[in-house]
Amino acid sequence: MTLPSETPEFSLPPNYPGLGKVLVIIPTYNESSNLEMILQRVRQAQPDVAVLVADDNSPDGTGALADQHAGDDPMIHVLHRPGKQGLGAAYLAGFEWGIQHGFDVLVEMDADGSHQPEQLGSLLDRLVEADLVIGSRWIHGGSVRNWPKHREVLSRGANLYVRLLLGMGVRDATAGFRAYRATTLAQLDLPSVSSQGYCFQVDLTWRTARAGLRVAEVPIEFVEREQGASKMTRAIIAEALIKVAQWGIADRIKTVTSRAKKAA
């Protein structure tokens, strides 16, 4: 069960031009060393958007720190979750909360500063003519900072794997800095999503593309975290490899079957 914590006077932000109300969702687990920094940067870069901290009962006190900031700023809200359930589950809970509270745009953003709030405006501006906008490291103008070469090779390879198996033209389907219209999420059957990490991002990109919706990419500079520990594990990477292969094979079987029925 997800437990919401809100400021006494709940407030919606002003409309973002052409989009409506915008909510930035920041999942946290043991991010007390980064939280104040990222909240300040978001509020300074985009003062007319709201922020939801979705905390998985962090033992380091991240949730309590988020409550303090929410008490001082009516545009900051906190969603207290009972325990560590994964990135995908945190975002799904954040999407549900945001839609229930009247937001028109839901943004995914990491707590560690790797997604720079100062670049959020380019995603939102592009969303005016799209249904999902991804902040991409691997299109022209995109880049990474402070990554060892093997991390870049892994990420580029994973995205090539996704493109080959799923036939999507998206260059950075594993990216986690992205903005969805609420109307987009309403078409993706979110209750059936169970994937996490890289796989969660690919899953929702794949669902958006298959629904015939507009997926756009804008270049960003991704910055490796300086504080705290990465949540990426071998299990999350393995999940992505296996599920993407399953989706690709299932889609090909469906296509072949459909063509055979039409030819019969």
mmCIF file of C-alpha atoms in Angstrom:
data_model
loop_
_atom_site.group_PDB
_atom_site.id
_atom_site.type_symbol
_atom_site.label_atom_id
_atom_site.label_comp_id
_atom_site.label_asym_id
_atom_site.label_seq_id
_atom_site.Cartn_x
_atom_site.Cartn_y
_atom_site.Cartn_z
ATOM 1 C CA MET A 1 0.000 0.000 0.000
ATOM 2 C CA THR A 2 1.268 3.467 -0.905
ATOM 3 C CA LEU A 3 0.921 6.127 1.737
ATOM 4 C CA PRO A 4 0.595 9.725 0.476
ATOM 5 C CA SER A 5 1.967 12.644 2.450
ATOM 6 C CA GLU A 6 0.844 16.084 1.310
ATOM 7 C CA THR A 7 1.211 19.637 2.516
ATOM 8 C CA PRO A 8 -1.943 20.887 4.289
ATOM 9 C CA GLU A 9 -2.754 23.272 1.415
ATOM 10 C CA PHE A 10 -2.410 21.251 -1.772
ATOM 11 C CA SER A 11 -1.582 23.471 -4.729
ATOM 12 C CA LEU A 12 -1.320 22.903 -8.464
ATOM 13 C CA PRO A 13 1.312 24.852 -10.411
ATOM 14 C CA PRO A 14 0.461 27.321 -13.189
ATOM 15 C CA ASN A 15 -0.034 25.931 -16.680
ATOM 16 C CA TYR A 16 3.135 25.293 -18.661
ATOM 17 C CA PRO A 17 2.582 26.900 -22.103
ATOM 18 C CA GLY A 18 0.870 24.467 -24.433
ATOM 19 C CA LEU A 19 0.920 21.566 -21.950
ATOM 20 C CA GLY A 20 -0.941 22.300 -18.734
ATOM 21 C CA LYS A 21 0.113 21.215 -15.245
ATOM 22 C CA VAL A 22 3.546 19.549 -15.011
ATOM 23 C CA LEU A 23 4.714 17.162 -12.280
ATOM 24 C CA VAL A 24 8.331 15.998 -11.951
ATOM 25 C CA ILE A 25 8.507 12.587 -10.252
ATOM 26 C CA ILE A 26 11.740 11.813 -8.387
ATOM 27 C CA PRO A 27 11.989 8.270 -6.965
ATOM 28 C CA THR A 28 14.294 7.972 -3.966
ATOM 29 C CA TYR A 29 15.939 5.286 -1.908
ATOM 30 C CA ASN A 30 18.785 6.458 0.339
ATOM 31 C CA GLU A 31 19.261 9.741 -1.510
ATOM 32 C CA SER A 32 19.540 12.090 1.488
ATOM 33 C CA SER A 33 22.896 13.375 0.226
ATOM 34 C CA ASN A 34 21.371 14.394 -3.113
ATOM 35 C CA LEU A 35 17.776 15.359 -2.357
ATOM 36 C CA GLU A 36 18.189 18.982 -1.295
ATOM 37 C CA MET A 37 20.417 19.692 -4.284
ATOM 38 C CA ILE A 38 18.051 18.218 -6.853
ATOM 39 C CA LEU A 39 14.954 19.882 -5.367
ATOM 40 C CA GLN A 40 16.649 23.278 -5.370
ATOM 41 C CA ARG A 41 17.793 22.859 -8.958
ATOM 42 C CA VAL A 42 14.366 21.798 -10.201
ATOM 43 C CA ARG A 43 12.590 24.658 -8.465
ATOM 44 C CA GLN A 44 15.145 27.188 -9.729
ATOM 45 C CA ALA A 45 15.214 25.881 -13.301
ATOM 46 C CA GLN A 46 11.436 25.437 -13.641
ATOM 47 C CA PRO A 47 9.607 27.301 -10.840
ATOM 48 C CA ASP A 48 6.223 26.673 -12.515
ATOM 49 C CA VAL A 49 6.310 22.874 -12.177
ATOM 50 C CA ALA A 50 5.521 20.724 -9.137
ATOM 51 C CA VAL A 51 7.707 17.945 -7.730
ATOM 52 C CA LEU A 52 6.710 14.606 -6.237
ATOM 53 C CA VAL A 53 9.323 12.713 -4.223
ATOM 54 C CA ALA A 54 8.372 9.016 -4.273
ATOM 55 C CA ASP A 55 10.376 7.554 -1.398
ATOM 56 C CA ASP A 56 10.654 3.807 -0.758
ATOM 57 C CA ASN A 57 10.965 4.113 3.039
ATOM 58 C CA SER A 58 14.660 5.039 2.846
ATOM 59 C CA PRO A 59 16.512 4.049 6.027
ATOM 60 C CA ASP A 60 18.797 7.077 5.674
ATOM 61 C CA GLY A 61 15.949 9.527 6.323
ATOM 62 C CA THR A 62 15.341 10.697 2.760
ATOM 63 C CA GLY A 63 11.573 10.598 3.279
ATOM 64 C CA ALA A 64 11.701 12.780 6.398
ATOM 65 C CA LEU A 65 13.978 15.255 4.612
ATOM 66 C CA ALA A 66 11.513 15.376 1.711
ATOM 67 C CA ASP A 67 8.701 16.122 4.176
ATOM 68 C CA GLN A 68 10.676 19.094 5.500
ATOM 69 C CA HIS A 69 11.029 20.550 2.024
ATOM 70 C CA ALA A 70 7.348 19.883 1.285
ATOM 71 C CA GLY A 71 6.426 21.791 4.427
ATOM 72 C CA ASP A 72 8.344 24.818 3.158
ATOM 73 C CA ASP A 73 7.278 24.703 -0.487
ATOM 74 C CA PRO A 74 3.676 24.039 -1.632
ATOM 75 C CA MET A 75 4.975 22.843 -5.027
ATOM 76 C CA ILE A 76 6.859 19.920 -3.417
ATOM 77 C CA HIS A 77 4.914 16.783 -2.449
ATOM 78 C CA VAL A 78 5.922 13.429 -0.988
ATOM 79 C CA LEU A 79 4.674 9.921 -1.607
ATOM 80 C CA HIS A 80 5.776 7.551 1.180
ATOM 81 C CA ARG A 81 5.929 3.960 0.001
ATOM 82 C CA PRO A 82 6.246 0.990 2.384
ATOM 83 C CA GLY A 83 9.612 -0.311 1.201
ATOM 84 C CA LYS A 84 12.061 -0.793 -1.646
ATOM 85 C CA GLN A 85 10.018 -2.086 -4.587
ATOM 86 C CA GLY A 86 12.044 -0.904 -7.561
ATOM 87 C CA LEU A 87 12.217 2.033 -9.920
ATOM 88 C CA GLY A 88 9.359 0.922 -12.148
ATOM 89 C CA ALA A 89 6.952 0.500 -9.242
ATOM 90 C CA ALA A 90 7.902 3.918 -7.866
ATOM 91 C CA TYR A 91 7.226 5.613 -11.189
ATOM 92 C CA LEU A 92 3.930 3.792 -11.652
ATOM 93 C CA ALA A 93 2.822 4.963 -8.210
ATOM 94 C CA GLY A 94 3.948 8.489 -9.089
ATOM 95 C CA PHE A 95 2.044 8.419 -12.378
ATOM 96 C CA GLU A 96 -1.117 7.311 -10.583
ATOM 97 C CA TRP A 97 -0.721 10.023 -7.941
ATOM 98 C CA GLY A 98 -0.090 12.708 -10.525
ATOM 99 C CA ILE A 99 -3.037 11.776 -12.724
ATOM 100 C CA GLN A 100 -5.367 11.583 -9.711
ATOM 101 C CA HIS A 101 -4.270 15.077 -8.681
ATOM 102 C CA GLY A 102 -4.960 16.663 -12.058
ATOM 103 C CA PHE A 103 -1.529 16.863 -13.702
ATOM 104 C CA ASP A 104 -1.311 16.858 -17.494
ATOM 105 C CA VAL A 105 2.388 15.999 -17.863
ATOM 106 C CA LEU A 106 4.412 13.492 -15.835
ATOM 107 C CA VAL A 107 8.217 13.748 -15.925
ATOM 108 C CA GLU A 108 10.711 11.082 -14.838
ATOM 109 C CA MET A 109 13.906 12.389 -13.243
ATOM 110 C CA ASP A 110 16.657 10.772 -11.168
ATOM 111 C CA ALA A 111 17.490 12.149 -7.733
ATOM 112 C CA ASP A 112 21.259 12.064 -8.169
ATOM 113 C CA GLY A 113 21.707 14.965 -10.605
ATOM 114 C CA SER A 114 22.497 12.766 -13.602
ATOM 115 C CA HIS A 115 19.404 14.278 -15.243
ATOM 116 C CA GLN A 116 20.026 18.009 -15.225
ATOM 117 C CA PRO A 117 16.917 20.045 -14.308
ATOM 118 C CA GLU A 118 18.290 22.904 -16.376
ATOM 119 C CA GLN A 119 17.587 20.792 -19.483
ATOM 120 C CA LEU A 120 13.984 19.992 -18.533
ATOM 121 C CA GLY A 121 12.662 22.918 -20.551
ATOM 122 C CA SER A 122 13.884 21.391 -23.823
ATOM 123 C CA LEU A 123 11.901 18.199 -23.092
ATOM 124 C CA LEU A 124 8.745 20.109 -22.213
ATOM 125 C CA ASP A 125 8.961 22.392 -25.216
ATOM 126 C CA ARG A 126 9.287 19.384 -27.531
ATOM 127 C CA LEU A 127 6.350 17.647 -25.835
ATOM 128 C CA VAL A 128 4.022 20.305 -27.261
ATOM 129 C CA GLU A 129 4.209 18.349 -30.527
ATOM 130 C CA ALA A 130 4.757 14.815 -29.144
ATOM 131 C CA ASP A 131 3.260 12.260 -26.753
ATOM 132 C CA LEU A 132 6.522 11.113 -25.152
ATOM 133 C CA VAL A 133 9.828 12.980 -25.160
ATOM 134 C CA ILE A 134 13.052 11.242 -24.163
ATOM 135 C CA GLY A 135 16.185 13.070 -23.073
ATOM 136 C CA SER A 136 18.672 11.191 -25.237
ATOM 137 C CA ARG A 137 22.388 10.620 -24.776
ATOM 138 C CA TRP A 138 22.832 8.927 -28.130
ATOM 139 C CA ILE A 139 21.428 11.337 -30.716
ATOM 140 C CA HIS A 140 23.380 14.209 -32.271
ATOM 141 C CA GLY A 141 24.157 16.731 -29.546
ATOM 142 C CA GLY A 142 23.717 14.244 -26.695
ATOM 143 C CA SER A 143 26.603 13.218 -24.446
ATOM 144 C CA VAL A 144 27.696 11.667 -21.166
ATOM 145 C CA ARG A 145 30.062 13.092 -18.564
ATOM 146 C CA ASN A 146 32.306 11.151 -16.166
ATOM 147 C CA TRP A 147 31.443 7.744 -17.604
ATOM 148 C CA PRO A 148 34.102 5.080 -18.079
ATOM 149 C CA LYS A 149 34.283 3.696 -21.600
ATOM 150 C CA HIS A 150 32.761 0.335 -20.629
ATOM 151 C CA ARG A 151 29.590 2.074 -19.371
ATOM 152 C CA GLU A 152 29.187 3.870 -22.684
ATOM 153 C CA VAL A 153 29.753 0.658 -24.628
ATOM 154 C CA LEU A 154 27.179 -1.135 -22.455
ATOM 155 C CA SER A 155 24.550 1.562 -22.919
ATOM 156 C CA ARG A 156 25.084 1.960 -26.652
ATOM 157 C CA GLY A 157 25.064 -1.816 -27.058
ATOM 158 C CA ALA A 158 21.862 -2.186 -25.055
ATOM 159 C CA ASN A 159 20.109 0.387 -27.217
ATOM 160 C CA LEU A 160 21.329 -1.241 -30.416
ATOM 161 C CA TYR A 161 19.987 -4.547 -29.061
ATOM 162 C CA VAL A 162 16.602 -2.905 -28.435
ATOM 163 C CA ARG A 163 16.455 -1.369 -31.912
ATOM 164 C CA LEU A 164 17.337 -4.653 -33.609
ATOM 165 C CA LEU A 165 14.895 -6.803 -31.651
ATOM 166 C CA LEU A 166 11.955 -4.404 -31.406
ATOM 167 C CA GLY A 167 12.390 -2.499 -34.649
ATOM 168 C CA MET A 168 12.070 0.910 -32.976
ATOM 169 C CA GLY A 169 13.961 3.890 -34.309
ATOM 170 C CA VAL A 170 14.489 5.340 -30.827
ATOM 171 C CA ARG A 171 18.200 5.825 -30.167
ATOM 172 C CA ASP A 172 18.040 5.897 -26.354
ATOM 173 C CA ALA A 173 15.106 3.728 -25.268
ATOM 174 C CA THR A 174 16.800 2.940 -21.927
ATOM 175 C CA ALA A 175 17.032 6.616 -20.928
ATOM 176 C CA GLY A 176 15.296 7.643 -17.716
ATOM 177 C CA PHE A 177 14.909 11.399 -18.246
ATOM 178 C CA ARG A 178 11.582 11.695 -20.058
ATOM 179 C CA ALA A 179 8.228 13.460 -20.169
ATOM 180 C CA TYR A 180 4.840 11.854 -20.837
ATOM 181 C CA ARG A 181 1.478 13.385 -21.458
ATOM 182 C CA ALA A 182 -1.097 11.995 -19.030
ATOM 183 C CA THR A 183 -3.179 11.053 -22.063
ATOM 184 C CA THR A 184 -0.266 8.923 -23.305
ATOM 185 C CA LEU A 185 0.018 6.997 -20.055
ATOM 186 C CA ALA A 186 -3.739 6.369 -20.100
ATOM 187 C CA GLN A 187 -3.267 4.316 -23.280
ATOM 188 C CA LEU A 188 -0.399 2.094 -22.059
ATOM 189 C CA ASP A 189 -2.206 -0.372 -19.744
ATOM 190 C CA LEU A 190 0.046 0.569 -16.828
ATOM 191 C CA PRO A 191 -1.421 -2.024 -14.401
ATOM 192 C CA SER A 192 0.154 -4.750 -16.561
ATOM 193 C CA VAL A 193 3.680 -3.265 -16.322
ATOM 194 C CA SER A 194 5.993 -5.223 -14.012
ATOM 195 C CA SER A 195 9.448 -4.425 -15.423
ATOM 196 C CA GLN A 196 12.142 -2.456 -13.610
ATOM 197 C CA GLY A 197 15.209 -0.313 -14.377
ATOM 198 C CA TYR A 198 16.378 -0.273 -17.991
ATOM 199 C CA CYS A 199 13.587 -2.678 -18.859
ATOM 200 C CA PHE A 200 10.888 -0.387 -17.461
ATOM 201 C CA GLN A 201 12.016 2.442 -19.719
ATOM 202 C CA VAL A 202 12.150 0.186 -22.783
ATOM 203 C CA ASP A 203 8.764 -1.299 -21.909
ATOM 204 C CA LEU A 204 6.990 2.054 -21.804
ATOM 205 C CA THR A 205 8.764 3.300 -24.926
ATOM 206 C CA TRP A 206 7.715 0.117 -26.760
ATOM 207 C CA ARG A 207 4.113 0.459 -25.568
ATOM 208 C CA THR A 208 4.004 4.101 -26.668
ATOM 209 C CA ALA A 209 5.374 3.307 -30.125
ATOM 210 C CA ARG A 210 3.043 0.323 -30.600
ATOM 211 C CA ALA A 211 0.067 2.514 -29.681
ATOM 212 C CA GLY A 212 0.911 4.691 -32.666
ATOM 213 C CA LEU A 213 1.825 7.675 -30.488
ATOM 214 C CA ARG A 214 4.553 10.211 -31.192
ATOM 215 C CA VAL A 215 7.931 9.513 -29.569
ATOM 216 C CA ALA A 216 10.538 12.273 -29.832
ATOM 217 C CA GLU A 217 14.110 12.588 -28.556
ATOM 218 C CA VAL A 218 16.022 15.697 -27.550
ATOM 219 C CA PRO A 219 19.756 15.731 -26.788
ATOM 220 C CA ILE A 220 20.896 15.944 -23.173
ATOM 221 C CA GLU A 221 24.175 15.752 -21.313
ATOM 222 C CA PHE A 222 23.987 12.890 -18.804
ATOM 223 C CA VAL A 223 26.190 13.415 -15.738
ATOM 224 C CA GLU A 224 27.336 10.473 -13.614
ATOM 225 C CA ARG A 225 26.325 10.781 -9.951
ATOM 226 C CA GLU A 226 28.856 12.178 -7.469
ATOM 227 C CA GLN A 227 27.052 11.212 -4.243
ATOM 228 C CA GLY A 228 25.445 7.928 -3.175
ATOM 229 C CA ALA A 229 25.401 4.513 -4.844
ATOM 230 C CA SER A 230 23.940 3.437 -8.170
ATOM 231 C CA LYS A 231 20.835 1.236 -7.984
ATOM 232 C CA MET A 232 21.683 -0.654 -11.186
ATOM 233 C CA THR A 233 22.309 -4.385 -10.708
ATOM 234 C CA ARG A 234 23.141 -7.370 -12.900
ATOM 235 C CA ALA A 235 19.632 -8.698 -12.272
ATOM 236 C CA ILE A 236 18.097 -5.536 -13.766
ATOM 237 C CA ILE A 237 20.335 -5.798 -16.837
ATOM 238 C CA ALA A 238 19.491 -9.500 -17.247
ATOM 239 C CA GLU A 239 15.771 -8.732 -16.962
ATOM 240 C CA ALA A 240 16.056 -6.226 -19.797
ATOM 241 C CA LEU A 241 17.955 -8.621 -22.068
ATOM 242 C CA ILE A 242 15.474 -11.446 -21.537
ATOM 243 C CA LYS A 243 12.261 -9.414 -21.749
ATOM 244 C CA VAL A 244 13.306 -7.464 -24.828
ATOM 245 C CA ALA A 245 14.079 -10.753 -26.583
ATOM 246 C CA GLN A 246 10.690 -12.152 -25.528
ATOM 247 C CA TRP A 247 8.848 -9.050 -26.784
ATOM 248 C CA GLY A 248 10.713 -9.068 -30.076
ATOM 249 C CA ILE A 249 10.078 -12.762 -30.723
ATOM 250 C CA ALA A 250 6.411 -12.480 -29.751
ATOM 251 C CA ASP A 251 5.953 -9.505 -32.057
ATOM 252 C CA ARG A 252 7.539 -11.340 -34.986
ATOM 253 C CA ILE A 253 5.361 -14.396 -34.388
ATOM 254 C CA LYS A 254 2.277 -12.176 -34.265
ATOM 255 C CA THR A 255 3.284 -10.459 -37.517
ATOM 256 C CA VAL A 256 3.915 -13.766 -39.319
ATOM 257 C CA THR A 257 0.641 -15.225 -38.051
ATOM 258 C CA SER A 258 -1.301 -12.168 -39.132
ATOM 259 C CA ARG A 259 0.206 -12.251 -42.625
ATOM 260 C CA ALA A 260 -0.551 -15.977 -42.935
ATOM 261 C CA LYS A 261 -4.182 -15.401 -42.018
ATOM 262 C CA LYS A 262 -4.517 -12.634 -44.582
ATOM 263 C CA ALA A 263 -2.944 -14.810 -47.283
ATOM 264 C CA ALA A 264 -5.208 -17.791 -46.513
#
